Amino acid sequence: MLGLPSVPAFCRRPRDLRRGAVLTLAFLAAVGTAGTMGCWDREDAAAAALSARTGAPAPEAPRAAGTADREAVARAAAEAVAEGKSGKKAAQEVVSRSGDRWGTVYDQGEYAAFAEGLDGRWTGVGLWALRGRDGRITVDKLQPGGPAARAGLHAGDRLLSVDGHAVTGLAVTDVVSLLRGEAGTPVVLHLNRDGADLTETLRREELHTEPVTVRQLPGGITVIKVASFTRGSGDRVREAVRKAPAGAGVMLDLRGNPGGLVTEAVTAASAFLDGGLVATYDVRGDQRALYADPGGDTARPLVTLVDAGTMSAAELVTGALQDRGRAVAVGSRTFGKGSVQMPTELPDGSVAELTVGTYRTPGGRSLDGSGITPDLTAGEGVEERAAQVLGGLGVGP
């Protein structure tokens, strides 16, 4: 199922596309409700290409099943624009027919709004929405203290309409567009909870989130919670590791992390590695790689906490630390979103994010559709189990 929170998807603004391609590790983002994607800025992509020691480009690979044809998408948009119709709508129809599960089309405003999430800021009502395979839109979670939470909305509420526009069957990005707007403006939500309809009028607000928070457990164990890989989050992870008590263990909590910027994920992984491979990925047959920076803390005992909400760039970090023998993964199987998207700017200025390949862990595992199986499965009491693991490694209470 596809999910989006009330914070913008982490991709660049359309005008930035003209400066170069952006690669997206499909992840869920957040906007008024938001969506998930992991992106590179142009400069980051260029730097990654230079530092990745990429092999010679392979011949253009045949388009895989479940991916959209870029030329067909662009052609449909151009023809629609020429006829005075919506290029975005025509492009989305082609993407939908292609079976590209993570492919989507944004108009300029949507794509620009998503970019706010790079800094962990957005304007909305503070709810995350999910679309089920039957097209139903439900509330996944709420921003603590946000308009939706204050109004008493619950996770699991079914969203029926926004300002009178029915949302069942819509793409989550379209739901996001309805929920977003100027701060202070009202938005009317019609919902269903346990069979009873209810209507709530909320006011949009400027919201923000702390992508990285740190707390201490007994025995000196440091818990580093990464909510998403927004700009600066990788350096904040590295700083938290440096400030952790000497010799004490660390829990890297990636539960519920929908992903984010690829470069930030690599920086976070670098906090625990001394160089070496983080992941490989392909873009239409061109094999590439991502490498950690040297100088990370390779001695400190480390556990990663994961669950079904651990996605994309967060799975990239988990897989790298697991395959490199650097961390023990504790929790439940991750989401399994390891596809790579790249944007194509369409004639009307809208942007099509189309799947072009997948990424693999250092051990060669493709996580798309399968996710990561933790080394130790734990449902309730995950932190307690993780503390036991760290205790077995000689740290903690």
Coordinates of C-alpha atoms in Angstrom, one line a residue:
M1 CA 0.0 0.0 0.0
L2 CA 1.1 3.5 -0.7
G3 CA 1.5 6.0 2.1
L4 CA 2.1 9.6 2.5
P5 CA 2.4 11.9 5.6
S6 CA 1.6 15.5 6.1
V7 CA 5.2 16.6 5.2
P8 CA 6.4 17.0 1.7
A9 CA 8.2 14.4 -0.3
F10 CA 11.9 14.9 -0.3
C11 CA 12.7 15.8 -3.9
R12 CA 13.9 18.9 -5.6
R13 CA 11.8 21.6 -7.0
P14 CA 10.9 21.4 -10.7
R15 CA 13.2 24.3 -11.6
D16 CA 16.1 22.4 -10.2
L17 CA 15.5 19.5 -12.5
R18 CA 16.8 21.6 -15.4
R19 CA 20.2 21.5 -13.7
G20 CA 20.4 17.7 -13.8
A21 CA 18.8 14.4 -12.9
V22 CA 17.7 13.4 -9.5
L23 CA 17.7 9.8 -8.4
T24 CA 14.9 8.6 -6.1
L25 CA 15.0 5.6 -3.9
A26 CA 11.3 5.2 -3.6
F27 CA 10.5 5.8 0.0
L28 CA 7.3 7.4 1.4
A29 CA 7.4 11.2 2.0
A30 CA 5.2 13.6 3.9
V31 CA 3.1 16.6 2.9
G32 CA -0.1 17.9 4.6
T33 CA -0.2 14.2 4.3
A34 CA 3.0 13.4 2.5
G35 CA 4.7 10.8 0.4
T36 CA 7.9 8.9 0.5
M37 CA 10.9 9.1 -1.7
G38 CA 14.7 9.3 -1.3
C39 CA 16.3 11.8 -3.6
W40 CA 19.6 13.3 -4.6
D41 CA 20.2 16.9 -5.5
R42 CA 22.1 17.6 -8.6
E43 CA 25.3 18.4 -6.8
D44 CA 25.0 15.3 -4.5
A45 CA 24.3 13.1 -7.5
A46 CA 27.4 14.3 -9.3
A47 CA 29.5 13.9 -6.1
A48 CA 28.2 10.4 -5.6
A49 CA 29.0 9.5 -9.2
L50 CA 32.5 10.7 -8.8
S51 CA 33.1 8.9 -5.4
A52 CA 31.3 5.7 -6.3
R53 CA 34.0 4.3 -8.6
T54 CA 31.2 3.4 -11.0
G55 CA 31.9 0.8 -13.6
A56 CA 31.6 1.4 -17.3
P57 CA 28.0 2.1 -18.3
A58 CA 26.2 -1.0 -19.5
P59 CA 24.1 -0.9 -22.7
E60 CA 20.6 0.4 -22.3
A61 CA 18.7 -2.4 -20.6
P62 CA 15.2 -3.4 -21.8
R63 CA 12.4 -1.8 -19.9
A64 CA 11.4 -4.1 -17.1
A65 CA 7.8 -5.2 -16.4
G66 CA 6.1 -2.8 -14.1
T67 CA 7.9 0.3 -15.2
A68 CA 6.6 3.1 -17.4
D69 CA 8.1 4.1 -20.7
R70 CA 9.5 7.6 -20.4
E71 CA 8.9 8.5 -24.0
A72 CA 5.3 7.2 -23.9
V73 CA 4.6 9.3 -20.8
A74 CA 6.1 12.4 -22.2
R75 CA 4.3 11.9 -25.5
A76 CA 1.0 11.5 -23.8
A77 CA 1.6 14.7 -21.8
A78 CA 2.6 16.7 -24.9
E79 CA -0.4 15.5 -26.9
A80 CA -2.8 16.4 -24.1
V81 CA -1.2 19.9 -23.7
A82 CA -1.6 20.4 -27.5
E83 CA -5.3 19.6 -27.2
G84 CA -5.7 22.0 -24.3
K85 CA -6.0 19.1 -21.8
S86 CA -4.2 18.3 -18.6
G87 CA -0.7 16.9 -19.3
K88 CA -0.4 15.7 -15.8
K89 CA -3.6 13.6 -16.0
A90 CA -2.7 12.1 -19.4
A91 CA 0.8 11.2 -18.1
Q92 CA -0.6 9.7 -14.9
E93 CA -3.0 7.5 -17.0
V94 CA 0.0 6.0 -18.9
V95 CA 1.9 5.5 -15.6
S96 CA -1.1 3.7 -14.0
R97 CA -1.5 1.4 -17.0
S98 CA 2.2 0.5 -17.0
G99 CA 2.0 -1.2 -13.6
D100 CA 4.7 1.0 -12.2
R101 CA 3.7 0.7 -8.5
W102 CA 5.8 3.6 -7.3
G103 CA 5.6 5.8 -10.4
T104 CA 3.6 9.0 -10.1
V105 CA 3.2 12.4 -11.7
Y106 CA 3.3 15.8 -9.8
D107 CA 2.3 19.2 -11.0
Q108 CA 4.8 22.0 -10.4
G109 CA 3.1 23.1 -7.2
E110 CA 3.1 19.7 -5.7
Y111 CA 6.7 19.0 -6.5
A112 CA 7.8 22.3 -5.1
A113 CA 5.8 21.8 -2.0
F114 CA 7.4 18.4 -1.4
A115 CA 10.8 20.0 -1.4
E116 CA 10.0 21.8 1.8
G117 CA 10.4 18.4 3.5
L118 CA 14.1 18.5 2.8
D119 CA 14.3 20.8 5.8
G120 CA 11.7 19.0 7.9
R121 CA 9.2 21.8 7.4
W122 CA 5.8 21.8 5.7
T123 CA 2.4 23.4 5.8
G124 CA -0.6 21.1 6.4
V125 CA -2.8 19.5 9.1
G126 CA -0.3 17.0 10.4
L127 CA -1.6 13.6 9.3
W128 CA -0.1 10.7 7.4
A129 CA -2.4 9.0 4.9
L130 CA -2.2 5.5 3.4
R131 CA -3.9 4.2 0.3
G132 CA -5.0 0.6 0.4
R133 CA -5.1 -1.6 -2.7
D134 CA -8.9 -1.1 -2.8
G135 CA -8.3 2.7 -3.2
R136 CA -9.4 3.6 0.4
I137 CA -7.5 6.4 2.1
T138 CA -6.9 6.0 5.8
V139 CA -5.1 8.0 8.4
D140 CA -1.8 6.2 9.2
K141 CA -0.5 8.4 12.0
L142 CA -0.6 11.9 13.3
Q143 CA 1.9 14.7 14.0
P144 CA 1.9 15.1 17.8
G145 CA 0.3 18.5 18.6
G146 CA -0.7 19.2 15.0
P147 CA -4.2 20.3 13.9
A148 CA -5.4 16.8 13.1
A149 CA -4.2 15.4 16.5
R150 CA -5.8 18.3 18.4
A151 CA -9.1 17.7 16.6
G152 CA -9.1 14.1 17.9
L153 CA -8.5 12.3 14.6
H154 CA -7.3 8.7 15.1
A155 CA -4.9 6.4 13.2
G156 CA -7.2 4.1 11.2
D157 CA -9.9 6.7 10.5
R158 CA -11.0 6.5 6.9
L159 CA -10.7 9.7 4.9
L160 CA -13.7 10.1 2.6
S161 CA -13.4 13.7 1.3
V162 CA -11.4 16.9 1.6
D163 CA -13.3 20.1 1.1
G164 CA -16.1 18.2 -0.6
H165 CA -13.7 16.3 -3.0
A166 CA -14.0 12.5 -2.7
V167 CA -10.6 11.0 -2.1
T168 CA -11.3 7.2 -2.5
G169 CA -9.4 6.0 -5.5
L170 CA -7.1 9.1 -5.7
A171 CA -3.4 8.9 -5.7
V172 CA -2.0 9.9 -2.4
T173 CA -0.2 12.8 -4.0
D174 CA -3.6 14.1 -5.1
V175 CA -4.9 13.8 -1.6
V176 CA -1.8 15.7 -0.4
S177 CA -2.6 18.5 -2.8
L178 CA -6.1 18.8 -1.3
L179 CA -4.8 18.9 2.2
R180 CA -2.1 21.5 1.6
G181 CA -2.6 25.2 1.3
E182 CA -1.7 28.5 3.0
A183 CA -1.2 28.5 6.7
G184 CA -4.3 29.6 8.5
T185 CA -6.8 28.5 5.9
P186 CA -9.5 26.1 6.8
V187 CA -9.9 22.6 5.3
V188 CA -13.0 20.4 5.9
L189 CA -12.4 16.6 6.3
H190 CA -15.2 14.1 6.1
L191 CA -14.2 10.8 7.8
N192 CA -15.6 7.5 8.9
R193 CA -14.7 5.9 12.2
D194 CA -16.0 2.4 13.0
G195 CA -18.9 2.9 10.7
A196 CA -19.9 6.4 11.9
D197 CA -19.3 9.4 9.7
L198 CA -17.8 12.6 11.2
T199 CA -16.8 16.0 9.9
E200 CA -13.9 18.1 11.2
T201 CA -12.8 21.5 10.1
L202 CA -9.1 22.1 10.6
R203 CA -6.8 25.0 10.0
R204 CA -3.6 24.4 8.2
E205 CA -0.4 25.3 10.0
E206 CA 3.3 25.5 9.4
L207 CA 4.7 22.4 11.0
H208 CA 8.1 21.0 11.6
T209 CA 9.7 17.8 12.9
E210 CA 13.0 16.9 14.4
P211 CA 14.4 14.2 12.2
V212 CA 16.9 12.9 14.8
T213 CA 16.3 12.7 18.6
V214 CA 18.6 11.2 21.2
R215 CA 17.9 9.8 24.6
Q216 CA 19.7 7.7 27.2
L217 CA 18.8 4.3 28.7
P218 CA 20.1 2.8 31.9
G219 CA 23.6 1.5 31.5
G220 CA 24.6 4.4 29.2
I221 CA 22.9 3.0 26.1
T222 CA 22.2 5.8 23.6
V223 CA 19.1 5.6 21.5
I224 CA 19.3 7.6 18.3
K225 CA 15.9 7.8 16.7
V226 CA 15.9 8.8 13.0
A227 CA 12.3 9.8 11.9
S228 CA 13.3 10.4 8.3
F229 CA 16.5 11.2 6.3
T230 CA 15.9 14.9 5.8
R231 CA 18.6 17.4 5.2
G232 CA 21.3 17.5 7.9
S233 CA 20.0 14.2 9.5
G234 CA 23.1 12.3 8.6
D235 CA 25.5 14.7 10.3
R236 CA 23.2 14.7 13.4
V237 CA 23.5 11.0 13.6
R238 CA 27.3 11.3 13.4
E239 CA 27.3 14.0 16.1
A240 CA 25.1 11.8 18.4
V241 CA 27.5 8.9 18.0
R242 CA 30.5 11.1 18.9
K243 CA 28.7 12.4 22.0
A244 CA 27.7 8.9 23.2
P245 CA 29.5 7.7 26.3
A246 CA 32.7 6.0 25.5
G247 CA 32.4 2.3 25.0
A248 CA 28.6 2.4 25.5
G249 CA 26.2 0.7 23.0
V250 CA 23.9 2.5 20.5
M251 CA 20.4 1.7 19.3
L252 CA 19.8 3.2 15.9
D253 CA 16.0 3.4 15.8
L254 CA 14.7 3.3 12.3
R255 CA 11.2 2.1 13.1
G256 CA 8.6 4.0 11.1
N257 CA 11.3 5.7 9.0
P258 CA 9.9 6.1 5.5
G259 CA 13.3 7.0 4.0
G260 CA 14.5 10.3 2.6
L261 CA 17.6 11.7 1.0
V262 CA 20.0 9.0 -0.2
T263 CA 23.0 11.1 0.6
E264 CA 21.8 11.6 4.2
A265 CA 21.3 7.9 4.6
V266 CA 24.8 7.2 3.4
T267 CA 26.2 9.8 5.8
A268 CA 24.3 8.2 8.7
A269 CA 25.7 4.7 7.7
S270 CA 29.2 6.3 7.6
A271 CA 28.9 7.1 11.3
F272 CA 29.4 3.4 11.9
L273 CA 31.7 2.4 9.0
D274 CA 35.2 3.1 8.0
G275 CA 34.6 3.5 4.3
G276 CA 33.5 0.6 2.1
L277 CA 30.3 -0.3 0.2
V278 CA 26.9 0.9 1.4
A279 CA 24.8 -0.2 -1.6
T280 CA 24.7 -0.7 -5.3
Y281 CA 21.9 0.4 -7.7
D282 CA 21.2 0.4 -11.3
V283 CA 19.7 3.0 -13.5
R284 CA 18.5 1.4 -16.8
G285 CA 21.3 -1.0 -16.8
D286 CA 24.0 1.4 -15.6
Q287 CA 25.5 -0.2 -12.5
R288 CA 26.5 2.3 -9.8
A289 CA 27.6 2.1 -6.1
L290 CA 27.5 4.2 -2.9
Y291 CA 30.4 4.2 -0.5
A292 CA 30.7 5.3 3.1
D293 CA 33.1 8.0 4.2
P294 CA 36.1 6.8 6.2
G295 CA 36.6 7.4 9.9
G296 CA 33.3 6.1 11.4
D297 CA 33.0 4.4 14.8
T298 CA 33.5 0.7 14.0
A299 CA 34.0 -0.5 17.6
R300 CA 30.9 0.7 19.4
P301 CA 28.3 -2.1 19.9
L302 CA 25.3 -1.3 17.6
V303 CA 21.7 -2.5 17.2
T304 CA 19.3 -1.3 14.6
L305 CA 15.6 -1.3 15.5
V306 CA 13.3 -1.9 12.5
D307 CA 9.7 -2.7 11.7
A308 CA 7.2 -2.8 8.8
G309 CA 7.4 1.0 8.6
T310 CA 11.2 1.0 7.9
M311 CA 11.4 1.8 4.2
S312 CA 13.6 2.7 1.3
A313 CA 16.6 4.8 2.4
A314 CA 16.2 3.5 6.0
E315 CA 16.3 -0.1 4.6
L316 CA 19.5 0.9 2.7
V317 CA 21.1 1.8 6.0
T318 CA 19.9 -1.3 7.8
G319 CA 21.0 -3.6 5.0
A320 CA 24.4 -2.0 4.8
L321 CA 25.1 -2.3 8.5
Q322 CA 23.7 -5.8 8.6
D323 CA 25.6 -7.1 5.6
R324 CA 28.8 -5.5 6.8
G325 CA 28.5 -7.3 10.1
R326 CA 28.4 -3.9 11.9
A327 CA 25.0 -4.1 13.5
V328 CA 22.4 -6.6 14.8
A329 CA 18.9 -5.9 13.4
V330 CA 16.1 -6.3 16.0
G331 CA 12.4 -6.0 15.4
S332 CA 10.2 -7.1 12.5
R333 CA 10.5 -7.4 8.7
T334 CA 10.9 -4.1 7.0
F335 CA 8.6 -2.8 4.2
G336 CA 10.6 -3.8 1.2
K337 CA 10.8 -0.7 -0.9
G338 CA 14.0 -0.7 -2.8
S339 CA 13.1 0.6 -6.2
V340 CA 14.9 3.5 -7.8
Q341 CA 12.9 6.4 -9.4
M342 CA 14.1 9.2 -11.6
P343 CA 12.2 12.3 -12.6
T344 CA 11.3 13.4 -16.1
E345 CA 10.1 16.9 -16.6
L346 CA 7.0 17.0 -18.9
P347 CA 6.0 19.6 -21.5
D348 CA 3.5 21.3 -19.2
G349 CA 6.1 21.6 -16.4
S350 CA 4.8 18.6 -14.4
V351 CA 7.2 16.0 -13.2
A352 CA 6.9 12.2 -13.7
E353 CA 8.8 10.1 -11.2
L354 CA 9.3 6.7 -13.0
T355 CA 10.9 3.5 -11.7
V356 CA 14.2 2.8 -13.4
G357 CA 15.8 0.0 -11.3
T358 CA 16.5 -1.3 -7.8
Y359 CA 19.2 -1.1 -5.3
R360 CA 21.1 -3.9 -3.5
T361 CA 22.8 -4.3 -0.2
P362 CA 26.6 -4.9 0.0
G363 CA 25.8 -8.6 0.1
G364 CA 23.9 -8.4 -3.2
R365 CA 20.3 -8.6 -1.7
S366 CA 17.5 -6.9 -3.5
L367 CA 15.0 -5.7 -0.9
D368 CA 12.3 -4.6 -3.2
G369 CA 9.2 -6.5 -2.3
S370 CA 10.9 -8.7 0.3
G371 CA 12.3 -6.3 2.9
I372 CA 14.9 -7.1 5.5
T373 CA 14.5 -10.0 8.0
P374 CA 15.9 -8.9 11.3
D375 CA 18.5 -11.0 13.0
L376 CA 16.3 -11.1 16.1
T377 CA 12.5 -11.0 15.7
A378 CA 10.7 -9.0 18.4
G379 CA 7.2 -7.6 18.6
E380 CA 6.5 -6.1 22.0
G381 CA 9.5 -5.0 24.1
V382 CA 11.8 -4.4 21.1
E383 CA 14.1 -2.0 23.1
E384 CA 14.3 -4.6 26.0
R385 CA 15.4 -7.3 23.5
A386 CA 17.9 -4.9 21.9
A387 CA 19.3 -4.0 25.4
Q388 CA 19.8 -7.8 26.0
V389 CA 21.7 -8.0 22.7
L390 CA 23.9 -5.1 23.7
G391 CA 24.4 -6.7 27.1
G392 CA 25.6 -9.9 25.4
L393 CA 28.1 -7.7 23.6
G394 CA 29.4 -6.5 26.9
V395 CA 27.6 -3.1 27.3
G396 CA 24.4 -1.9 29.0
P397 CA 22.9 -2.9 32.4

